[in-house]
Structures are given as C-alpha cells and as structure tokens.
Amino acid sequence: MQHRRLGDTGFDVSEIGLGTWNIGSDWGEVSEAEGREAIRTALDAGIDFIDTADVYGDGRSERLIREVLDEREAHDEVTVATKAGRRLDPHVAEDYDREHLEAFVDRSRENLGEDTVDLLQLHCPPTDAYYRPEPWDALAALADAEKIDSFGVSVERVEEALKAIEYPGVETIQIIFNPFRQRPAELFFREAKRRNVGVIVRVPLASGLLTGKLDRETEFPEDDHRNYNRDGDAFDVGETFAGVPYETGLDAVEELRPLVPEELTMAQFTLRWILDHEAVSSVIPGSTSPEHVRQNAAVSEAGSLSHATHGAVRDIYEAAVHEHVHHRW
C-alpha cells in the first residue's frame, strides 16, 4: 500500500482508504458483524485511513470503527476522519457555530473513543456557510482546545471547495471525483496543490455505477438511497450515482468497458484513474464485501493508466455525461 501526505495535516495516509457510509445507513440492510468485518479486512489489506460521519447510522459507523480499533489496539496506527453538521435541524448556515459543532465533536469523540479527533470535516454545509467566518473560527477554536487535530470540509460543489480553502486552517477538502465527475481536475486541483491542501475523493464509484455490475434490472431496497434519492428528494442528488441519470450512466459504463485492462476490474480501473491525479491524497470507496475491499486496496500497486486511456475517458465524459453534471457541481 502506497501512502500520500494529507495536505499539511502531518498525516501520511494510505492512498486507498475506506469510506463507511454504507456501514452506517442508506445502503440497505447491513449488519454490525458485516460492518466490523469490512473494517478488519481493510486494516489487513494495509488501509490506514478511514472516513466516517456522525450521521452514518446516528453514530453506528463511528462506534464500529472504535470497536475494531480497540480489538487491535490500533488507534495510533490509523487516521480516522469524521464529519459534523448534518445533525442540525433545520440544516442552516447560521447554526454552524461553536456551540453546535462542539457538541457534535464531543459526541464523536465518545463514539470513537478518542480524546482528539484526527480530522474533523464540516459535512456538506449550506453554501452560505462558506461566506460566514463563524464555522471556520469555531473549528480553529476546537483545534486550539485539542478536541480536533486538523479540520477541513466535505463539499458538494467546486465553488464551495475554492471558497473554503481561502480560510486559514482548512487543511483538507473532501469532494466527489470520478470519470463521471471530472470538473474538480480543472481549477480546484491546481489550487489545492498550490496551497498544500489534502484532497479526499468520495463517491469514487458513482454509487456502484462504475463497478460495471449494475444494469437496468437491478433493484435497490427501499432504504437504499439509490432508490429513494434518485431525484434528490432526501439530499443532494449529486451524492446518488454522482448525479448522472441512471440509464445514461449505464450506457457510459459500456463505453468505458473496452478501456479496462485485462488485469483490472471496472472498479479497480476507476480507482486507478482517480489516483493518477497527483492532487488526490486518498480515495475512499466503501464496501461491505471483504473481497471488494481487498480488490480496492490492491489498486495501490497497479500501474498508472496510459495518457491515451485518460484521453479516451475524457472523450466519453464530454460526449455522454458532461451536460448532466459539469455545470451543477
């Protein structure tokens, strides 16, 4: 497993991490035993960067991470990033303040069994929050109080990322980036590299579209966001299939399939494509399948894709996907 520096946090993290949204909620029924096994498998495969959030299963994901790390006495060996803010109801920019964020952080510290959270990220706050000093001042105060080590923000839009990195102390940006969401590779990646900001890539497989294993007959459980959030009824539609209409995404995957080297799966090809971008610090696919977790981790040792392949992926994006996503996120 190769490691990359996570901005100027001081953490060197595995370039393949583990996302744990599906361990917590919104991906159909997942048992706690399955969740623990996915985390164990990731650690065994050399993954030492785990991303979670306080709303994933209302703290369930954080708690399962703590339990597995406790088993191995591995807390100091693994960097855990969590998120806060989505517990606000209503979810408004004005409430991203010290009082609310400190309460959320204290709860996450308890769930994770840590005095200090390694990395605390605001969890896709309203756009107005990026134009207020209070959220960023609150994070700096929590860092001064040693309740968090480093802080950043998980964003929906490139414009939000560019605004966030203007604030002193913002060390990481988590953003959606994959062959169906290529806009971050333009101005944002250049600015992140220039400012030494760590880039964490989420939704790398476009909610499973870029595994190549979904089709028009695939059915999703009622409690799976790929069922209930296709039109953005619950949260930003860009979180589901990366915002690409499902059938359009399936067609684009078929266009990508001939580009995949024999030794890689479609999912591995996608993760390698992401890692070929130098600005990326870590990519955090989520899976409860031990086999898939191991396959994801193995991408770190795969060779880079050719310049021609990258060009072909860009051509498919521009022809089939660009019009649906590029202007929105």
mmCIF file with all atom_site columns, C-alpha atoms in Angstrom, residues 119-263:
data_model
loop_
_atom_site.group_PDB
_atom_site.id
_atom_site.type_symbol
_atom_site.label_atom_id
_atom_site.label_alt_id
_atom_site.label_comp_id
_atom_site.label_asym_id
_atom_site.label_entity_id
_atom_site.label_seq_id
_atom_site.pdbx_PDB_ins_code
_atom_site.Cartn_x
_atom_site.Cartn_y
_atom_site.Cartn_z
_atom_site.occupancy
_atom_site.B_iso_or_equiv
_atom_site.pdbx_formal_charge
_atom_site.auth_seq_id
_atom_site.auth_comp_id
_atom_site.auth_asym_id
_atom_site.auth_atom_id
_atom_site.pdbx_PDB_model_num
ATOM 1   C CA . LEU A 1 119 ? -9.636  15.098 11.222  1.00 0.00 ? 119 LEU A CA 1
ATOM 2   C CA . LEU A 1 120 ? -12.992 16.847 11.621  1.00 0.00 ? 120 LEU A CA 1
ATOM 3   C CA . GLN A 1 121 ? -14.778 17.863 8.434   1.00 0.00 ? 121 GLN A CA 1
ATOM 4   C CA . LEU A 1 122 ? -17.849 20.023 8.092   1.00 0.00 ? 122 LEU A CA 1
ATOM 5   C CA . HIS A 1 123 ? -20.412 17.790 6.427   1.00 0.00 ? 123 HIS A CA 1
ATOM 6   C CA . CYS A 1 124 ? -21.599 19.441 3.215   1.00 0.00 ? 124 CYS A CA 1
ATOM 7   C CA . PRO A 1 125 ? -22.783 22.653 4.874   1.00 0.00 ? 125 PRO A CA 1
ATOM 8   C CA . PRO A 1 126 ? -25.157 25.053 3.104   1.00 0.00 ? 126 PRO A CA 1
ATOM 9   C CA . THR A 1 127 ? -23.411 27.257 0.586   1.00 0.00 ? 127 THR A CA 1
ATOM 10  C CA . ASP A 1 128 ? -23.998 30.326 2.781   1.00 0.00 ? 128 ASP A CA 1
ATOM 11  C CA . ALA A 1 129 ? -21.745 28.805 5.457   1.00 0.00 ? 129 ALA A CA 1
ATOM 12  C CA . TYR A 1 130 ? -18.740 29.272 3.201   1.00 0.00 ? 130 TYR A CA 1
ATOM 13  C CA . TYR A 1 131 ? -19.275 33.025 3.321   1.00 0.00 ? 131 TYR A CA 1
ATOM 14  C CA . ARG A 1 132 ? -19.506 33.302 7.107   1.00 0.00 ? 132 ARG A CA 1
ATOM 15  C CA . PRO A 1 133 ? -16.461 33.374 9.434   1.00 0.00 ? 133 PRO A CA 1
ATOM 16  C CA . GLU A 1 134 ? -18.192 31.620 12.335  1.00 0.00 ? 134 GLU A CA 1
ATOM 17  C CA . PRO A 1 135 ? -17.830 27.973 11.172  1.00 0.00 ? 135 PRO A CA 1
ATOM 18  C CA . TRP A 1 136 ? -14.123 28.341 10.489  1.00 0.00 ? 136 TRP A CA 1
ATOM 19  C CA . ASP A 1 137 ? -13.489 30.265 13.711  1.00 0.00 ? 137 ASP A CA 1
ATOM 20  C CA . ALA A 1 138 ? -15.307 27.508 15.610  1.00 0.00 ? 138 ALA A CA 1
ATOM 21  C CA . LEU A 1 139 ? -13.120 24.818 14.040  1.00 0.00 ? 139 LEU A CA 1
ATOM 22  C CA . ALA A 1 140 ? -9.970  26.765 14.883  1.00 0.00 ? 140 ALA A CA 1
ATOM 23  C CA . ALA A 1 141 ? -11.152 27.094 18.487  1.00 0.00 ? 141 ALA A CA 1
ATOM 24  C CA . LEU A 1 142 ? -11.812 23.342 18.720  1.00 0.00 ? 142 LEU A CA 1
ATOM 25  C CA . ALA A 1 143 ? -8.309  22.702 17.392  1.00 0.00 ? 143 ALA A CA 1
ATOM 26  C CA . ASP A 1 144 ? -6.867  25.086 19.994  1.00 0.00 ? 144 ASP A CA 1
ATOM 27  C CA . ALA A 1 145 ? -8.814  23.160 22.654  1.00 0.00 ? 145 ALA A CA 1
ATOM 28  C CA . GLU A 1 146 ? -7.218  19.931 21.341  1.00 0.00 ? 146 GLU A CA 1
ATOM 29  C CA . LYS A 1 147 ? -10.606 18.350 20.651  1.00 0.00 ? 147 LYS A CA 1
ATOM 30  C CA . ILE A 1 148 ? -9.638  18.025 16.988  1.00 0.00 ? 148 ILE A CA 1
ATOM 31  C CA . ASP A 1 149 ? -6.201  17.748 15.439  1.00 0.00 ? 149 ASP A CA 1
ATOM 32  C CA . SER A 1 150 ? -6.982  19.044 11.932  1.00 0.00 ? 150 SER A CA 1
ATOM 33  C CA . PHE A 1 151 ? -10.050 20.264 10.106  1.00 0.00 ? 151 PHE A CA 1
ATOM 34  C CA . GLY A 1 152 ? -11.499 20.510 6.638   1.00 0.00 ? 152 GLY A CA 1
ATOM 35  C CA . VAL A 1 153 ? -14.820 20.306 4.839   1.00 0.00 ? 153 VAL A CA 1
ATOM 36  C CA . SER A 1 154 ? -16.739 17.894 2.653   1.00 0.00 ? 154 SER A CA 1
ATOM 37  C CA . VAL A 1 155 ? -18.253 19.871 -0.224  1.00 0.00 ? 155 VAL A CA 1
ATOM 38  C CA . GLU A 1 156 ? -20.867 19.395 -2.898  1.00 0.00 ? 156 GLU A CA 1
ATOM 39  C CA . ARG A 1 157 ? -19.577 21.938 -5.414  1.00 0.00 ? 157 ARG A CA 1
ATOM 40  C CA . VAL A 1 158 ? -16.233 23.032 -6.790  1.00 0.00 ? 158 VAL A CA 1
ATOM 41  C CA . GLU A 1 159 ? -17.072 26.654 -5.973  1.00 0.00 ? 159 GLU A CA 1
ATOM 42  C CA . GLU A 1 160 ? -17.529 25.713 -2.314  1.00 0.00 ? 160 GLU A CA 1
ATOM 43  C CA . ALA A 1 161 ? -14.143 23.984 -2.274  1.00 0.00 ? 161 ALA A CA 1
ATOM 44  C CA . LEU A 1 162 ? -12.422 27.010 -3.781  1.00 0.00 ? 162 LEU A CA 1
ATOM 45  C CA . LYS A 1 163 ? -14.034 29.305 -1.205  1.00 0.00 ? 163 LYS A CA 1
ATOM 46  C CA . ALA A 1 164 ? -13.236 27.007 1.736   1.00 0.00 ? 164 ALA A CA 1
ATOM 47  C CA . ILE A 1 165 ? -9.513  26.868 1.043   1.00 0.00 ? 165 ILE A CA 1
ATOM 48  C CA . GLU A 1 166 ? -9.326  30.640 1.363   1.00 0.00 ? 166 GLU A CA 1
ATOM 49  C CA . TYR A 1 167 ? -9.779  30.248 5.145   1.00 0.00 ? 167 TYR A CA 1
ATOM 50  C CA . PRO A 1 168 ? -6.641  29.736 7.263   1.00 0.00 ? 168 PRO A CA 1
ATOM 51  C CA . GLY A 1 169 ? -6.521  26.310 8.870   1.00 0.00 ? 169 GLY A CA 1
ATOM 52  C CA . VAL A 1 170 ? -8.603  24.449 6.289   1.00 0.00 ? 170 VAL A CA 1
ATOM 53  C CA . GLU A 1 171 ? -6.266  21.543 5.552   1.00 0.00 ? 171 GLU A CA 1
ATOM 54  C CA . THR A 1 172 ? -8.460  19.115 3.615   1.00 0.00 ? 172 THR A CA 1
ATOM 55  C CA . ILE A 1 173 ? -11.295 19.085 1.103   1.00 0.00 ? 173 ILE A CA 1
ATOM 56  C CA . GLN A 1 174 ? -13.462 16.038 0.507   1.00 0.00 ? 174 GLN A CA 1
ATOM 57  C CA . ILE A 1 175 ? -15.087 16.101 -2.917  1.00 0.00 ? 175 ILE A CA 1
ATOM 58  C CA . ILE A 1 176 ? -16.797 13.843 -5.455  1.00 0.00 ? 176 ILE A CA 1
ATOM 59  C CA . PHE A 1 177 ? -14.450 12.972 -8.303  1.00 0.00 ? 177 PHE A CA 1
ATOM 60  C CA . ASN A 1 178 ? -14.570 10.096 -10.777 1.00 0.00 ? 178 ASN A CA 1
ATOM 61  C CA . PRO A 1 179 ? -14.804 9.565  -14.562 1.00 0.00 ? 179 PRO A CA 1
ATOM 62  C CA . PHE A 1 180 ? -18.391 10.878 -14.370 1.00 0.00 ? 180 PHE A CA 1
ATOM 63  C CA . ARG A 1 181 ? -17.492 13.952 -12.275 1.00 0.00 ? 181 ARG A CA 1
ATOM 64  C CA . GLN A 1 182 ? -14.326 15.434 -13.778 1.00 0.00 ? 182 GLN A CA 1
ATOM 65  C CA . ARG A 1 183 ? -14.661 19.157 -13.095 1.00 0.00 ? 183 ARG A CA 1
ATOM 66  C CA . PRO A 1 184 ? -12.519 19.155 -9.890  1.00 0.00 ? 184 PRO A CA 1
ATOM 67  C CA . ALA A 1 185 ? -9.469  18.275 -12.024 1.00 0.00 ? 185 ALA A CA 1
ATOM 68  C CA . GLU A 1 186 ? -9.604  21.687 -13.600 1.00 0.00 ? 186 GLU A CA 1
ATOM 69  C CA . LEU A 1 187 ? -9.011  24.754 -11.400 1.00 0.00 ? 187 LEU A CA 1
ATOM 70  C CA . PHE A 1 188 ? -9.632  23.197 -7.979  1.00 0.00 ? 188 PHE A CA 1
ATOM 71  C CA . PHE A 1 189 ? -6.908  20.538 -8.123  1.00 0.00 ? 189 PHE A CA 1
ATOM 72  C CA . ARG A 1 190 ? -4.372  23.139 -9.177  1.00 0.00 ? 190 ARG A CA 1
ATOM 73  C CA . GLU A 1 191 ? -5.335  25.432 -6.314  1.00 0.00 ? 191 GLU A CA 1
ATOM 74  C CA . ALA A 1 192 ? -5.358  22.605 -3.774  1.00 0.00 ? 192 ALA A CA 1
ATOM 75  C CA . LYS A 1 193 ? -1.863  21.566 -4.787  1.00 0.00 ? 193 LYS A CA 1
ATOM 76  C CA . ARG A 1 194 ? -0.619  25.149 -4.731  1.00 0.00 ? 194 ARG A CA 1
ATOM 77  C CA . ARG A 1 195 ? -1.964  25.657 -1.211  1.00 0.00 ? 195 ARG A CA 1
ATOM 78  C CA . ASN A 1 196 ? -0.901  22.189 0.020   1.00 0.00 ? 196 ASN A CA 1
ATOM 79  C CA . VAL A 1 197 ? -4.499  21.194 0.780   1.00 0.00 ? 197 VAL A CA 1
ATOM 80  C CA . GLY A 1 198 ? -5.257  17.488 1.097   1.00 0.00 ? 198 GLY A CA 1
ATOM 81  C CA . VAL A 1 199 ? -7.873  16.107 -1.312  1.00 0.00 ? 199 VAL A CA 1
ATOM 82  C CA . ILE A 1 200 ? -10.067 13.204 -0.228  1.00 0.00 ? 200 ILE A CA 1
ATOM 83  C CA . VAL A 1 201 ? -12.177 11.690 -3.009  1.00 0.00 ? 201 VAL A CA 1
ATOM 84  C CA . ARG A 1 202 ? -15.591 10.320 -2.120  1.00 0.00 ? 202 ARG A CA 1
ATOM 85  C CA . VAL A 1 203 ? -18.276 8.593  -4.244  1.00 0.00 ? 203 VAL A CA 1
ATOM 86  C CA . PRO A 1 204 ? -15.456 7.292  -6.460  1.00 0.00 ? 204 PRO A CA 1
ATOM 87  C CA . LEU A 1 205 ? -17.558 4.516  -7.971  1.00 0.00 ? 205 LEU A CA 1
ATOM 88  C CA . ALA A 1 206 ? -20.667 6.653  -8.561  1.00 0.00 ? 206 ALA A CA 1
ATOM 89  C CA . SER A 1 207 ? -22.791 4.632  -6.122  1.00 0.00 ? 207 SER A CA 1
ATOM 90  C CA . GLY A 1 208 ? -21.857 1.408  -7.869  1.00 0.00 ? 208 GLY A CA 1
ATOM 91  C CA . LEU A 1 209 ? -22.330 2.529  -11.471 1.00 0.00 ? 209 LEU A CA 1
ATOM 92  C CA . LEU A 1 210 ? -18.580 2.438  -12.059 1.00 0.00 ? 210 LEU A CA 1
ATOM 93  C CA . THR A 1 211 ? -18.253 -1.109 -10.771 1.00 0.00 ? 211 THR A CA 1
ATOM 94  C CA . GLY A 1 212 ? -19.839 -2.249 -14.032 1.00 0.00 ? 212 GLY A CA 1
ATOM 95  C CA . LYS A 1 213 ? -22.091 -4.632 -12.096 1.00 0.00 ? 213 LYS A CA 1
ATOM 96  C CA . LEU A 1 214 ? -25.383 -2.726 -12.256 1.00 0.00 ? 214 LEU A CA 1
ATOM 97  C CA . ASP A 1 215 ? -27.912 -2.955 -15.059 1.00 0.00 ? 215 ASP A CA 1
ATOM 98  C CA . ARG A 1 216 ? -31.457 -1.896 -15.889 1.00 0.00 ? 216 ARG A CA 1
ATOM 99  C CA . GLU A 1 217 ? -32.879 -4.841 -13.985 1.00 0.00 ? 217 GLU A CA 1
ATOM 100 C CA . THR A 1 218 ? -31.008 -4.094 -10.757 1.00 0.00 ? 218 THR A CA 1
ATOM 101 C CA . GLU A 1 219 ? -33.402 -3.418 -7.869  1.00 0.00 ? 219 GLU A CA 1
ATOM 102 C CA . PHE A 1 220 ? -32.428 -1.460 -4.770  1.00 0.00 ? 220 PHE A CA 1
ATOM 103 C CA . PRO A 1 221 ? -34.033 -1.804 -1.309  1.00 0.00 ? 221 PRO A CA 1
ATOM 104 C CA . GLU A 1 222 ? -36.429 0.887  -0.142  1.00 0.00 ? 222 GLU A CA 1
ATOM 105 C CA . ASP A 1 223 ? -33.900 2.107  2.449   1.00 0.00 ? 223 ASP A CA 1
ATOM 106 C CA . ASP A 1 224 ? -31.116 2.406  -0.152  1.00 0.00 ? 224 ASP A CA 1
ATOM 107 C CA . HIS A 1 225 ? -30.503 5.979  -1.330  1.00 0.00 ? 225 HIS A CA 1
ATOM 108 C CA . ARG A 1 226 ? -30.094 4.642  -4.863  1.00 0.00 ? 226 ARG A CA 1
ATOM 109 C CA . ASN A 1 227 ? -33.828 4.011  -4.662  1.00 0.00 ? 227 ASN A CA 1
ATOM 110 C CA . TYR A 1 228 ? -35.236 6.950  -2.706  1.00 0.00 ? 228 TYR A CA 1
ATOM 111 C CA . ASN A 1 229 ? -32.816 9.749  -3.671  1.00 0.00 ? 229 ASN A CA 1
ATOM 112 C CA . ARG A 1 230 ? -32.574 9.409  -7.442  1.00 0.00 ? 230 ARG A CA 1
ATOM 113 C CA . ASP A 1 231 ? -34.305 12.764 -7.838  1.00 0.00 ? 231 ASP A CA 1
ATOM 114 C CA . GLY A 1 232 ? -32.661 14.396 -4.817  1.00 0.00 ? 232 GLY A CA 1
ATOM 115 C CA . ASP A 1 233 ? -35.709 14.014 -2.563  1.00 0.00 ? 233 ASP A CA 1
ATOM 116 C CA . ALA A 1 234 ? -33.633 13.375 0.586   1.00 0.00 ? 234 ALA A CA 1
ATOM 117 C CA . PHE A 1 235 ? -30.311 15.163 -0.034  1.00 0.00 ? 235 PHE A CA 1
ATOM 118 C CA . ASP A 1 236 ? -28.176 16.492 -2.883  1.00 0.00 ? 236 ASP A CA 1
ATOM 119 C CA . VAL A 1 237 ? -28.815 14.313 -5.916  1.00 0.00 ? 237 VAL A CA 1
ATOM 120 C CA . GLY A 1 238 ? -25.116 14.507 -6.772  1.00 0.00 ? 238 GLY A CA 1
ATOM 121 C CA . GLU A 1 239 ? -24.481 12.014 -3.962  1.00 0.00 ? 239 GLU A CA 1
ATOM 122 C CA . THR A 1 240 ? -26.502 9.350  -5.790  1.00 0.00 ? 240 THR A CA 1
ATOM 123 C CA . PHE A 1 241 ? -24.919 7.928  -8.962  1.00 0.00 ? 241 PHE A CA 1
ATOM 124 C CA . ALA A 1 242 ? -22.748 11.096 -8.885  1.00 0.00 ? 242 ALA A CA 1
ATOM 125 C CA . GLY A 1 243 ? -25.775 12.987 -10.204 1.00 0.00 ? 243 GLY A CA 1
ATOM 126 C CA . VAL A 1 244 ? -25.799 11.118 -13.531 1.00 0.00 ? 244 VAL A CA 1
ATOM 127 C CA . PRO A 1 245 ? -29.197 9.819  -14.698 1.00 0.00 ? 245 PRO A CA 1
ATOM 128 C CA . TYR A 1 246 ? -29.085 6.076  -14.063 1.00 0.00 ? 246 TYR A CA 1
ATOM 129 C CA . GLU A 1 247 ? -29.682 4.871  -17.614 1.00 0.00 ? 247 GLU A CA 1
ATOM 130 C CA . THR A 1 248 ? -27.243 7.437  -19.013 1.00 0.00 ? 248 THR A CA 1
ATOM 131 C CA . GLY A 1 249 ? -24.626 6.157  -16.573 1.00 0.00 ? 249 GLY A CA 1
ATOM 132 C CA . LEU A 1 250 ? -25.183 2.557  -17.607 1.00 0.00 ? 250 LEU A CA 1
ATOM 133 C CA . ASP A 1 251 ? -24.660 3.477  -21.257 1.00 0.00 ? 251 ASP A CA 1
ATOM 134 C CA . ALA A 1 252 ? -21.481 5.401  -20.439 1.00 0.00 ? 252 ALA A CA 1
ATOM 135 C CA . VAL A 1 253 ? -20.101 2.448  -18.487 1.00 0.00 ? 253 VAL A CA 1
ATOM 136 C CA . GLU A 1 254 ? -20.451 0.309  -21.605 1.00 0.00 ? 254 GLU A CA 1
ATOM 137 C CA . GLU A 1 255 ? -18.404 2.918  -23.480 1.00 0.00 ? 255 GLU A CA 1
ATOM 138 C CA . LEU A 1 256 ? -15.702 2.725  -20.790 1.00 0.00 ? 256 LEU A CA 1
ATOM 139 C CA . ARG A 1 257 ? -15.581 -1.067 -20.614 1.00 0.00 ? 257 ARG A CA 1
ATOM 140 C CA . PRO A 1 258 ? -13.216 -1.607 -23.616 1.00 0.00 ? 258 PRO A CA 1
ATOM 141 C CA . LEU A 1 259 ? -10.659 0.676  -21.944 1.00 0.00 ? 259 LEU A CA 1
ATOM 142 C CA . VAL A 1 260 ? -10.282 -1.546 -18.871 1.00 0.00 ? 260 VAL A CA 1
ATOM 143 C CA . PRO A 1 261 ? -7.035  -3.571 -18.852 1.00 0.00 ? 261 PRO A CA 1
ATOM 144 C CA . GLU A 1 262 ? -7.450  -7.333 -18.521 1.00 0.00 ? 262 GLU A CA 1
ATOM 145 C CA . GLU A 1 263 ? -5.815  -7.397 -15.107 1.00 0.00 ? 263 GLU A CA 1
#
